[in-house]
PDB file of C-alpha atoms in Angstrom:
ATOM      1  CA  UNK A 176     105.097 142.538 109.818  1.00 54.00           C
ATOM      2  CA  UNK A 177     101.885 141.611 108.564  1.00 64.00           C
ATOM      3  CA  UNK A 178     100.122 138.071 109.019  1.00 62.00           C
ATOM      4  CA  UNK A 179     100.469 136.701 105.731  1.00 63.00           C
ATOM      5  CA  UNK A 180     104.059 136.949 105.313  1.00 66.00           C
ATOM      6  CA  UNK A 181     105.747 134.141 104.562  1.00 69.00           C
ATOM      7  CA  UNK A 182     109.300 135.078 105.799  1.00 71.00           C
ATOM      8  CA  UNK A 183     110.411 136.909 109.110  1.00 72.00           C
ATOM      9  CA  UNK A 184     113.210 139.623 108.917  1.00 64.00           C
ATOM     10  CA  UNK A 185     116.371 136.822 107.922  1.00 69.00           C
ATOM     11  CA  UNK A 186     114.712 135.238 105.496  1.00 72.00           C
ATOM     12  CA  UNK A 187     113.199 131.917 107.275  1.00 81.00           C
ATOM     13  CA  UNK A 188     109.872 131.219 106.351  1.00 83.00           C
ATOM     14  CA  UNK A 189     107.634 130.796 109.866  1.00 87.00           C
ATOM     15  CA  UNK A 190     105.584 127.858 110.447  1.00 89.00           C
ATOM     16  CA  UNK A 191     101.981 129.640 110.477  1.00 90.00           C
ATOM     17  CA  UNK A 192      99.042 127.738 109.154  1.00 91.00           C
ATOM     18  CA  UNK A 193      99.273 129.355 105.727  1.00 92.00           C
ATOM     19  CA  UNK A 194     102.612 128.390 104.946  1.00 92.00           C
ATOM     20  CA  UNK A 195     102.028 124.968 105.902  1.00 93.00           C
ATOM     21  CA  UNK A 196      99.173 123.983 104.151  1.00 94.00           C
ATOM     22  CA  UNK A 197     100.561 125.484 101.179  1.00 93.00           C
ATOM     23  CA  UNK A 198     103.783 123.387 101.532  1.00 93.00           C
ATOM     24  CA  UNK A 199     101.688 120.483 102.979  1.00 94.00           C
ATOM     25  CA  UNK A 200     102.172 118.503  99.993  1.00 94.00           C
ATOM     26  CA  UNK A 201     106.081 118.556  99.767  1.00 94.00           C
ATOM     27  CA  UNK A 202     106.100 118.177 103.087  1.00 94.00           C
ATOM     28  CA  UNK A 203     104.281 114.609 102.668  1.00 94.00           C
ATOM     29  CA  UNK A 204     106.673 113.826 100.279  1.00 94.00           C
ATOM     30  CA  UNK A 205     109.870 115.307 101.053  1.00 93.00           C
ATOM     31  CA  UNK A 206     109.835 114.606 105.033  1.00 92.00           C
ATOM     32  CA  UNK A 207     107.753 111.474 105.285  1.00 94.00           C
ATOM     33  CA  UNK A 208     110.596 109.667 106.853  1.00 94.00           C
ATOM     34  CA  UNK A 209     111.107 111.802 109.526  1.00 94.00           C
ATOM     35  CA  UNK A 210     107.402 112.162 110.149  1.00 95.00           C
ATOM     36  CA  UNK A 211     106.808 108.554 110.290  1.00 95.00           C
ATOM     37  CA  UNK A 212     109.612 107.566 112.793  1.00 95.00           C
ATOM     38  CA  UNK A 213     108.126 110.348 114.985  1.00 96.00           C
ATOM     39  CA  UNK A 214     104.299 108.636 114.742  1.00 95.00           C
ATOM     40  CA  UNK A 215     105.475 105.426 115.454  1.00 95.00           C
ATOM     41  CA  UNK A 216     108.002 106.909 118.642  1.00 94.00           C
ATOM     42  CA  UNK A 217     104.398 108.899 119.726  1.00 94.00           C
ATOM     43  CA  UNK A 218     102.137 105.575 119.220  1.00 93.00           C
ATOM     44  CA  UNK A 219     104.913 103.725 121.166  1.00 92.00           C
ATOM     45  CA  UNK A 220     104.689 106.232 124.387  1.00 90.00           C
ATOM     46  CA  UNK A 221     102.980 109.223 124.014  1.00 89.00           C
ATOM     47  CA  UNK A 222     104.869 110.911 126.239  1.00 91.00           C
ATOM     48  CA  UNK A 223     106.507 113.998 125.011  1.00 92.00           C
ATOM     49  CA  UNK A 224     109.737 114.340 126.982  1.00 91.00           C
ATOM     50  CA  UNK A 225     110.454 110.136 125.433  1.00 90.00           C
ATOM     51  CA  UNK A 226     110.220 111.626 121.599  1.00 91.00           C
ATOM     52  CA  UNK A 227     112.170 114.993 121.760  1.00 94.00           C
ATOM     53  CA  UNK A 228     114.784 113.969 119.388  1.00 94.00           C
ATOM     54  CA  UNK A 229     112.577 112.489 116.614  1.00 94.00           C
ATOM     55  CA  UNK A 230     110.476 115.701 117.078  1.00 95.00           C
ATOM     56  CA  UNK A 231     113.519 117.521 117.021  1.00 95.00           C
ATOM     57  CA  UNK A 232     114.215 115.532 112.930  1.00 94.00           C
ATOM     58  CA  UNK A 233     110.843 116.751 112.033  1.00 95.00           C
ATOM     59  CA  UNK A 234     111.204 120.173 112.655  1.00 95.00           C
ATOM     60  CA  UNK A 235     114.238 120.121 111.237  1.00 94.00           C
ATOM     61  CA  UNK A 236     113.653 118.394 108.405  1.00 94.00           C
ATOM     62  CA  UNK A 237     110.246 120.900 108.027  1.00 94.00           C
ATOM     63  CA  UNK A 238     111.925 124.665 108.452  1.00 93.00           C
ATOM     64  CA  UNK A 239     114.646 123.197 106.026  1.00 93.00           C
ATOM     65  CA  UNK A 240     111.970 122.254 103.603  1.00 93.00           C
ATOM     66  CA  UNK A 241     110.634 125.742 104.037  1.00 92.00           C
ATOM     67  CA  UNK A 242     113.891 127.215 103.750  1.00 92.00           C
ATOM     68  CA  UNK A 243     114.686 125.760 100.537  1.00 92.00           C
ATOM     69  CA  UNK A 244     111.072 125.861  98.691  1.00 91.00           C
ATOM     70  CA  UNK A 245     111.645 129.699  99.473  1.00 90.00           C
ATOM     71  CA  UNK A 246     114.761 129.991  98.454  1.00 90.00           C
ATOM     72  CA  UNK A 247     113.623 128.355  95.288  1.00 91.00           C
ATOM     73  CA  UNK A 248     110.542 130.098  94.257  1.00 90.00           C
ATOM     74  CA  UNK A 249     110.101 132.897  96.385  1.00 89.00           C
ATOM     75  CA  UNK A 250     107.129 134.489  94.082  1.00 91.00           C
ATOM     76  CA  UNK A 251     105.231 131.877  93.289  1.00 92.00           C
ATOM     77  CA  UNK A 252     105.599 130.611  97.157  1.00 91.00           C
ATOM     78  CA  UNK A 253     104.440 134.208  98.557  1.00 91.00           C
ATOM     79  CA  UNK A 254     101.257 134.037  96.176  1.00 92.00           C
ATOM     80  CA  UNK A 255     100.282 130.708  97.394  1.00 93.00           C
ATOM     81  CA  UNK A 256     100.625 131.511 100.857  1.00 92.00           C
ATOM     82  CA  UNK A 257      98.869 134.789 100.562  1.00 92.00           C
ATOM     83  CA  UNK A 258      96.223 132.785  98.816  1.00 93.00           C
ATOM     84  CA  UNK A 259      95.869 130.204 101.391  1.00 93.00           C
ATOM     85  CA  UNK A 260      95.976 132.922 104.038  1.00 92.00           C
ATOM     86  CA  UNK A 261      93.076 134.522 102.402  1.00 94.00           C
ATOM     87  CA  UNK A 262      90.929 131.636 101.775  1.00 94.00           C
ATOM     88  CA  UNK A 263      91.996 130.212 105.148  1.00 92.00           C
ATOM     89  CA  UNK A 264      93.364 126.974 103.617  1.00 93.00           C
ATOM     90  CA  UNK A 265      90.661 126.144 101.537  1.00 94.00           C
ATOM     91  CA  UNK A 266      92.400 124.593  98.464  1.00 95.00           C
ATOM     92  CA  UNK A 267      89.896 124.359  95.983  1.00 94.00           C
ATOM     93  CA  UNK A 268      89.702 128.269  96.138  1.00 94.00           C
ATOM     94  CA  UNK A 269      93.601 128.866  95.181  1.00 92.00           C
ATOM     95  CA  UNK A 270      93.902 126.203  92.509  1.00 95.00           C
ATOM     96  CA  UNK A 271      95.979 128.971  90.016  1.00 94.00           C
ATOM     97  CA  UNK A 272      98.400 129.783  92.579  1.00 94.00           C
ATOM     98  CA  UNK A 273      98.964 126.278  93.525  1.00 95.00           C
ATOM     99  CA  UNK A 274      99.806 124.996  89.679  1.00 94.00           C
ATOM    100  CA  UNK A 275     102.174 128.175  89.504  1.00 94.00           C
ATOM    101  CA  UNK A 276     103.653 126.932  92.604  1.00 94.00           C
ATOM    102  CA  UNK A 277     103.914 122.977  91.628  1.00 93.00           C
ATOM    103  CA  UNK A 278     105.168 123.900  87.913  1.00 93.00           C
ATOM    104  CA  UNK A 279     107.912 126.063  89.832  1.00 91.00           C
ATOM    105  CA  UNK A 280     108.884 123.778  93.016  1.00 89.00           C
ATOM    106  CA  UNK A 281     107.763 120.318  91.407  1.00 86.00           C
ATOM    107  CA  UNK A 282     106.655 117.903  93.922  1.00 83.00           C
ATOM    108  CA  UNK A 283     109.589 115.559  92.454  1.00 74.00           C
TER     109      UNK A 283
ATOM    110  CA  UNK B1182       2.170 154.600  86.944  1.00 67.00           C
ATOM    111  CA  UNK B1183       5.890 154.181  85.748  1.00 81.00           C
ATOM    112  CA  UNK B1184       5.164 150.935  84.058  1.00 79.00           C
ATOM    113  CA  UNK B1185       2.571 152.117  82.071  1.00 76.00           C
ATOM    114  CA  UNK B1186       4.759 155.075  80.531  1.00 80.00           C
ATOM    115  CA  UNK B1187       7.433 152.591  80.056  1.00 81.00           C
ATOM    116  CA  UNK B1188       5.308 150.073  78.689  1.00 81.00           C
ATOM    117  CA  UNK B1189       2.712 151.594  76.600  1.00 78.00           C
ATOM    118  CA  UNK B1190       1.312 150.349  73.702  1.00 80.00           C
ATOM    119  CA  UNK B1191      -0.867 153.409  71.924  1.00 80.00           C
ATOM    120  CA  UNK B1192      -4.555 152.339  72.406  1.00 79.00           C
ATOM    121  CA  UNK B1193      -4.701 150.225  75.235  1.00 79.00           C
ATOM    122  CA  UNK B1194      -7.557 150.310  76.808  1.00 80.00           C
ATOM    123  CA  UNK B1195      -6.121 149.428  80.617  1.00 80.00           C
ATOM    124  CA  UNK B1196      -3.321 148.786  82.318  1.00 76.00           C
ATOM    125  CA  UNK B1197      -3.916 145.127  82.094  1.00 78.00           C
ATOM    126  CA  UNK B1198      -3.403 144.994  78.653  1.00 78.00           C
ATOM    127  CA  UNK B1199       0.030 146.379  79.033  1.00 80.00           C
ATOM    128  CA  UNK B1200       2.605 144.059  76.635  1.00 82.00           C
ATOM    129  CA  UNK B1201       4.939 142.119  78.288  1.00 82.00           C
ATOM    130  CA  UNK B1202       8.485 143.608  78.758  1.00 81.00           C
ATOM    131  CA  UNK B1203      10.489 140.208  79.597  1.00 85.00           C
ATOM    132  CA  UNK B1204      14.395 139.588  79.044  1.00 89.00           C
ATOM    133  CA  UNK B1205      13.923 136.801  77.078  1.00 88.00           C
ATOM    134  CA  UNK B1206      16.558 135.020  74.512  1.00 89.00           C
ATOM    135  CA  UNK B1207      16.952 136.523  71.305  1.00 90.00           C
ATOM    136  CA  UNK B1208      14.510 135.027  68.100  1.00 89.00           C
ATOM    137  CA  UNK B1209      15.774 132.020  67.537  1.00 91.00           C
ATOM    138  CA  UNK B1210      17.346 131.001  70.629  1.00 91.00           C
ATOM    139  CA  UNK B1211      20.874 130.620  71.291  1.00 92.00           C
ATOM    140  CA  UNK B1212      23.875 129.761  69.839  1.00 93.00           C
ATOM    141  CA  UNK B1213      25.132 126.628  71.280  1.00 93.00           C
ATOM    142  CA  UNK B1214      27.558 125.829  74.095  1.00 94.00           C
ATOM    143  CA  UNK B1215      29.680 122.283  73.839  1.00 94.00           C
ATOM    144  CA  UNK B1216      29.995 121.753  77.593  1.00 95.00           C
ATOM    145  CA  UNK B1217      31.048 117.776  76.554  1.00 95.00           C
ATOM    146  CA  UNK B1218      34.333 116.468  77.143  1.00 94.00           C
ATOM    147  CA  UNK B1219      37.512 116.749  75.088  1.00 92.00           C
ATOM    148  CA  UNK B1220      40.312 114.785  76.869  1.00 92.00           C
ATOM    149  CA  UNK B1221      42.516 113.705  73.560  1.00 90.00           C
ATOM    150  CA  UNK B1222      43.949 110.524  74.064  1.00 88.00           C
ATOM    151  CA  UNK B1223      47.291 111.498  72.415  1.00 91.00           C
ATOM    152  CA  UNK B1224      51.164 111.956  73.919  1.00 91.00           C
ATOM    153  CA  UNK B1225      53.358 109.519  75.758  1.00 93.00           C
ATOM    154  CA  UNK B1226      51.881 106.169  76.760  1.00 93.00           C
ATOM    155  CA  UNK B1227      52.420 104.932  80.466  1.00 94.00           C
ATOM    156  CA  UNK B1228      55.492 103.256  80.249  1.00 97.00           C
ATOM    157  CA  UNK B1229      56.930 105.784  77.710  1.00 97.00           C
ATOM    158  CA  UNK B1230      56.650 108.232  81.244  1.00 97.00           C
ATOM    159  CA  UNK B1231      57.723 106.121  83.892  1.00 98.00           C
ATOM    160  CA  UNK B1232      60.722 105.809  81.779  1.00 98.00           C
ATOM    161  CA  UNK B1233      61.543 108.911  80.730  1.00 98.00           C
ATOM    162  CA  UNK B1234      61.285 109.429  84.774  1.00 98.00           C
ATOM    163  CA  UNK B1235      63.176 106.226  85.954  1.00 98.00           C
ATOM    164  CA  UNK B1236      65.533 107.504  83.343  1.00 98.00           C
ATOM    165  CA  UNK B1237      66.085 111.289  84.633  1.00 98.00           C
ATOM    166  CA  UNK B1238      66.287 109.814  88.257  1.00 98.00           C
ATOM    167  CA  UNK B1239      68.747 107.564  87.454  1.00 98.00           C
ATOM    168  CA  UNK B1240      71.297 110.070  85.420  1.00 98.00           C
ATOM    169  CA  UNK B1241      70.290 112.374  88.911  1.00 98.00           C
ATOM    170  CA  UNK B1242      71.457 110.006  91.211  1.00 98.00           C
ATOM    171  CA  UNK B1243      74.918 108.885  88.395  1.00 98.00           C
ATOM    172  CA  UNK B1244      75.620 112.537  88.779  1.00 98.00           C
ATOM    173  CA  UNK B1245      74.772 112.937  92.727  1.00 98.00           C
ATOM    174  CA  UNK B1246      77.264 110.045  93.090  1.00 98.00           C
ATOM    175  CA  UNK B1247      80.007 111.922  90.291  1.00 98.00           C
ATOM    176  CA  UNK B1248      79.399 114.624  92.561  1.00 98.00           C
ATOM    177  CA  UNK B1249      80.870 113.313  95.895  1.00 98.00           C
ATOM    178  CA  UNK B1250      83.592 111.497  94.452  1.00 98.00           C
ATOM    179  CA  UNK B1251      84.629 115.166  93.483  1.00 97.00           C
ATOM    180  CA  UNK B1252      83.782 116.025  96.911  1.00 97.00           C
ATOM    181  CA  UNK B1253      85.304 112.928  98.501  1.00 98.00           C
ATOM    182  CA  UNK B1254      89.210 113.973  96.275  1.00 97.00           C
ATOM    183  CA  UNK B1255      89.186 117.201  98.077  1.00 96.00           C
ATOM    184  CA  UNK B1256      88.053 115.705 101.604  1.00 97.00           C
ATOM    185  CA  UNK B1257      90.990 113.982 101.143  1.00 96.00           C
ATOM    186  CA  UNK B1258      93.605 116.605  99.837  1.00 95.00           C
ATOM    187  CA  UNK B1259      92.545 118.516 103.381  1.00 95.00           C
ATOM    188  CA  UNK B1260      92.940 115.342 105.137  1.00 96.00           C
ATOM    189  CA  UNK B1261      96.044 114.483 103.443  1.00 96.00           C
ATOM    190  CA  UNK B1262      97.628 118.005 104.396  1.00 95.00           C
ATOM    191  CA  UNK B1263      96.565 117.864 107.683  1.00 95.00           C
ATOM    192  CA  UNK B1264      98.059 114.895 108.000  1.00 94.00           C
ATOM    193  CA  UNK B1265     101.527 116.131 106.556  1.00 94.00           C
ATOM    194  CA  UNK B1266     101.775 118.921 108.927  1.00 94.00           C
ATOM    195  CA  UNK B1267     100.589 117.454 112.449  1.00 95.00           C
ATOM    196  CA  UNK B1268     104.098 115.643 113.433  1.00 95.00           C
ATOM    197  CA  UNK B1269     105.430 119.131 113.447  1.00 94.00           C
ATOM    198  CA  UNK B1270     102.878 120.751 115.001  1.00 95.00           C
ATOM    199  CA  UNK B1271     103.339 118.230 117.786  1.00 95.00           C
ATOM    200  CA  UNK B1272     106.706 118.327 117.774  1.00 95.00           C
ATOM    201  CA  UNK B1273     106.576 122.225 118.714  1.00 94.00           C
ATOM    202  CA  UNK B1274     104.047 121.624 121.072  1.00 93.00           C
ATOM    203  CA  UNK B1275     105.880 118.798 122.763  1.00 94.00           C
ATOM    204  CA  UNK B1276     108.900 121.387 123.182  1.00 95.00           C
ATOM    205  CA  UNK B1277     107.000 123.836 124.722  1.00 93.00           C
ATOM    206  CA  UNK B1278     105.317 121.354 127.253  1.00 92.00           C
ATOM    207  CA  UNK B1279     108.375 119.883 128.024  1.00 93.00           C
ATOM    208  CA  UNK B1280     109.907 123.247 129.066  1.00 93.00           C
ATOM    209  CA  UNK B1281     106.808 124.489 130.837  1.00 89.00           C
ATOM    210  CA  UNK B1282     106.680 120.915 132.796  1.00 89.00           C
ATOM    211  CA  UNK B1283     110.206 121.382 134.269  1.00 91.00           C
ATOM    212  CA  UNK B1284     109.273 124.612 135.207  1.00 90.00           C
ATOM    213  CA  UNK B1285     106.513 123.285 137.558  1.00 87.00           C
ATOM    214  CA  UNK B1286     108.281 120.060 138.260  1.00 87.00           C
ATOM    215  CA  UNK B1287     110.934 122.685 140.115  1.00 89.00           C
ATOM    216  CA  UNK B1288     108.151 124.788 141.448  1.00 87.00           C
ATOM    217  CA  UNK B1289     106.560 121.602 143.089  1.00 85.00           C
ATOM    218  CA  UNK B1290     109.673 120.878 144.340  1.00 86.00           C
ATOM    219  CA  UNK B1291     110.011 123.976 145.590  1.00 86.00           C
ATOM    220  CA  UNK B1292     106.628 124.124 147.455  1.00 84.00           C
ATOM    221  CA  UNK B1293     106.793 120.627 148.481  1.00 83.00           C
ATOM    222  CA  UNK B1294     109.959 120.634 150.227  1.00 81.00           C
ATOM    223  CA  UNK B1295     109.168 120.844 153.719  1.00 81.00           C
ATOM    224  CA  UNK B1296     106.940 117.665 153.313  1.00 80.00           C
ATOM    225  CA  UNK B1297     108.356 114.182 154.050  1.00 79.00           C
ATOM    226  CA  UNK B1298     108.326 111.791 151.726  1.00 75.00           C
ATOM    227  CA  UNK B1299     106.764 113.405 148.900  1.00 74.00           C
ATOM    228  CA  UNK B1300     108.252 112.502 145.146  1.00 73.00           C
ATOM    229  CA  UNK B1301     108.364 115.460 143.461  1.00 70.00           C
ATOM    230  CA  UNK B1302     107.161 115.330 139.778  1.00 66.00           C
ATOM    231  CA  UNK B1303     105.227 112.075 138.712  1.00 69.00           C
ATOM    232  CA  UNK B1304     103.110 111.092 141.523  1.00 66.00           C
ATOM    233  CA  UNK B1305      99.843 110.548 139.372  1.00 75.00           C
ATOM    234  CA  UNK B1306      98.264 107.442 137.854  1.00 75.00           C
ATOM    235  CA  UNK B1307      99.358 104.010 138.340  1.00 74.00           C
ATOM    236  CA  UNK B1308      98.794 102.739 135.112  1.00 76.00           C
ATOM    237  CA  UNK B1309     102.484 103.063 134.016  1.00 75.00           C
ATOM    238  CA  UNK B1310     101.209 105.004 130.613  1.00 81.00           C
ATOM    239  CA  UNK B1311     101.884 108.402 130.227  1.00 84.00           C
ATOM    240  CA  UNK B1312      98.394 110.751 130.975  1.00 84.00           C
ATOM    241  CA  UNK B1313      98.633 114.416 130.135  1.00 84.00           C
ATOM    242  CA  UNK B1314      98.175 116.346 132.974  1.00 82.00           C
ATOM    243  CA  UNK B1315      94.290 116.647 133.769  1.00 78.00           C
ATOM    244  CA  UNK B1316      94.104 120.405 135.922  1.00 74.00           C
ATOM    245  CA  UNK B1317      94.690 123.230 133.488  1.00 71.00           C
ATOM    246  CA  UNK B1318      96.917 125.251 135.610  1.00 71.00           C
ATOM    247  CA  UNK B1319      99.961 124.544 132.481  1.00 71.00           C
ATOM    248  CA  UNK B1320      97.687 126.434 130.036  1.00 73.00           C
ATOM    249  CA  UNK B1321      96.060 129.445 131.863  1.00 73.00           C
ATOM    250  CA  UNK B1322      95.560 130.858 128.442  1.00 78.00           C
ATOM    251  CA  UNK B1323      93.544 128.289 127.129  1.00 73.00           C
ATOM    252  CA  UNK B1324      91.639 127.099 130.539  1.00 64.00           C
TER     253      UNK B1324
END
């Protein structure tokens, strides 16, 4: 399996850096809810073993978001992410890939 | 004996009467040389320069400051992204401690269990917040 594929063998995309800057934006959008209850539980008591269920949301909430831009546009996701892997998440350098990727998963 | 082959004029009567062989100027002297100054006082007056200058300094620094607003938007885009994706980065992270801090919670117990009186697990600060703990022996790997 190399490094910069998006997907493992069943189809779920995995977390690594590349996929998640590339869906960093949706993610701001699409899970801000869920990421902002688990801030505030973390600024409340930053201990870990108090905020498992909100962290619990998040990932959730992320791997579905994954799951489902995938699902969507699987080309246009697998460029971006091979772009980002190869520029090591430098965005100005993958600008193409990125408006191929917005025009086919809009941001809503 | 030289000078008077070189110099000979036919009939001289001694060699003090040898002509004069001088490198001299040519008849009628010279041409002649200006060597005066010709500094026209033409062009762009003082304050024609010093704005033409204040001018080019001033588009520089319009355009330095164009220039990191551009920079400043994609400061920001990183930021922004970073900031998207660290709840679940910490979220995974805070899994993974939680699992490896029962797993020395028990081995404390474990080790400690002879001793009287010792609370197994949180016997650290007594500040009532929550400190990570401070000796490295959870993350081998990284210590």
């Amino acid at each position: 399996m190399e490094a910069n594929a998006a997907v493992d063998g069943t189809g779920n995309p995995i977390p690594t850096s590349a996929v998640l800057t590339a869906s960093a934006k949706h993610i701001g959008i699409r899970c801000m809810q869920e990421n902002m209850a688990f801030l505030k539980c973390k600024k409340n008591d930053p201990n870990p073993e108090k905020c498992l269920e909100k962290g619990r949301e998040v990932t959730r909430c992320v791997l579905g978001l994954l799951k489902d831009l995938h699902q969507r546009c699987p080309k246009e996701m697998d460029a971006y992410v091979g772009c980002m892997y190869y520029y090591t998440n430098e965005f100005d350098l993958c600008r193409k890939e990125q408006e191929a990727f917005e025009k086919a998963c809009p941001l809503k | 004996m030289t000078e008077a082959m070189i110099r000979n004029k036919p009939g001289m009567a001694s060699v003090k009467d040898m002509p004069l062989l001088q490198d001299g100027p040519p008849p009628g002297g010279f041409a002649p040389v200006r060597y005066a100054r010709r500094i026209s006082n033409t062009g762009p007056s003082a304050m024609a320069i010093f704005l033409t200058f204040s001018g080019a300094f001033a588009w520089g620094m319009y355009q330095v400051g164009q220039g990191n607003k551009i920079r400043r938007a994609l400061k920001e885009e990183k930021y922004a992204a970073r900031r998207a994706i660290l709840p679940i980065l910490q979220a995974e992270e805070d899994e993974r401690f939680v699992s490896e801090w029962k797993k020395y919670l028990e081995y404390e117990a474990d080790v400690m269990k002879d001793v009287p009186g010792w609370k197994v697990g949180e016997n650290v600060y007594n500040s009532g917040r929550w400190m990570p703990p401070a000796t490295g022996e959870l993350r081998p790997d990284v210590w």
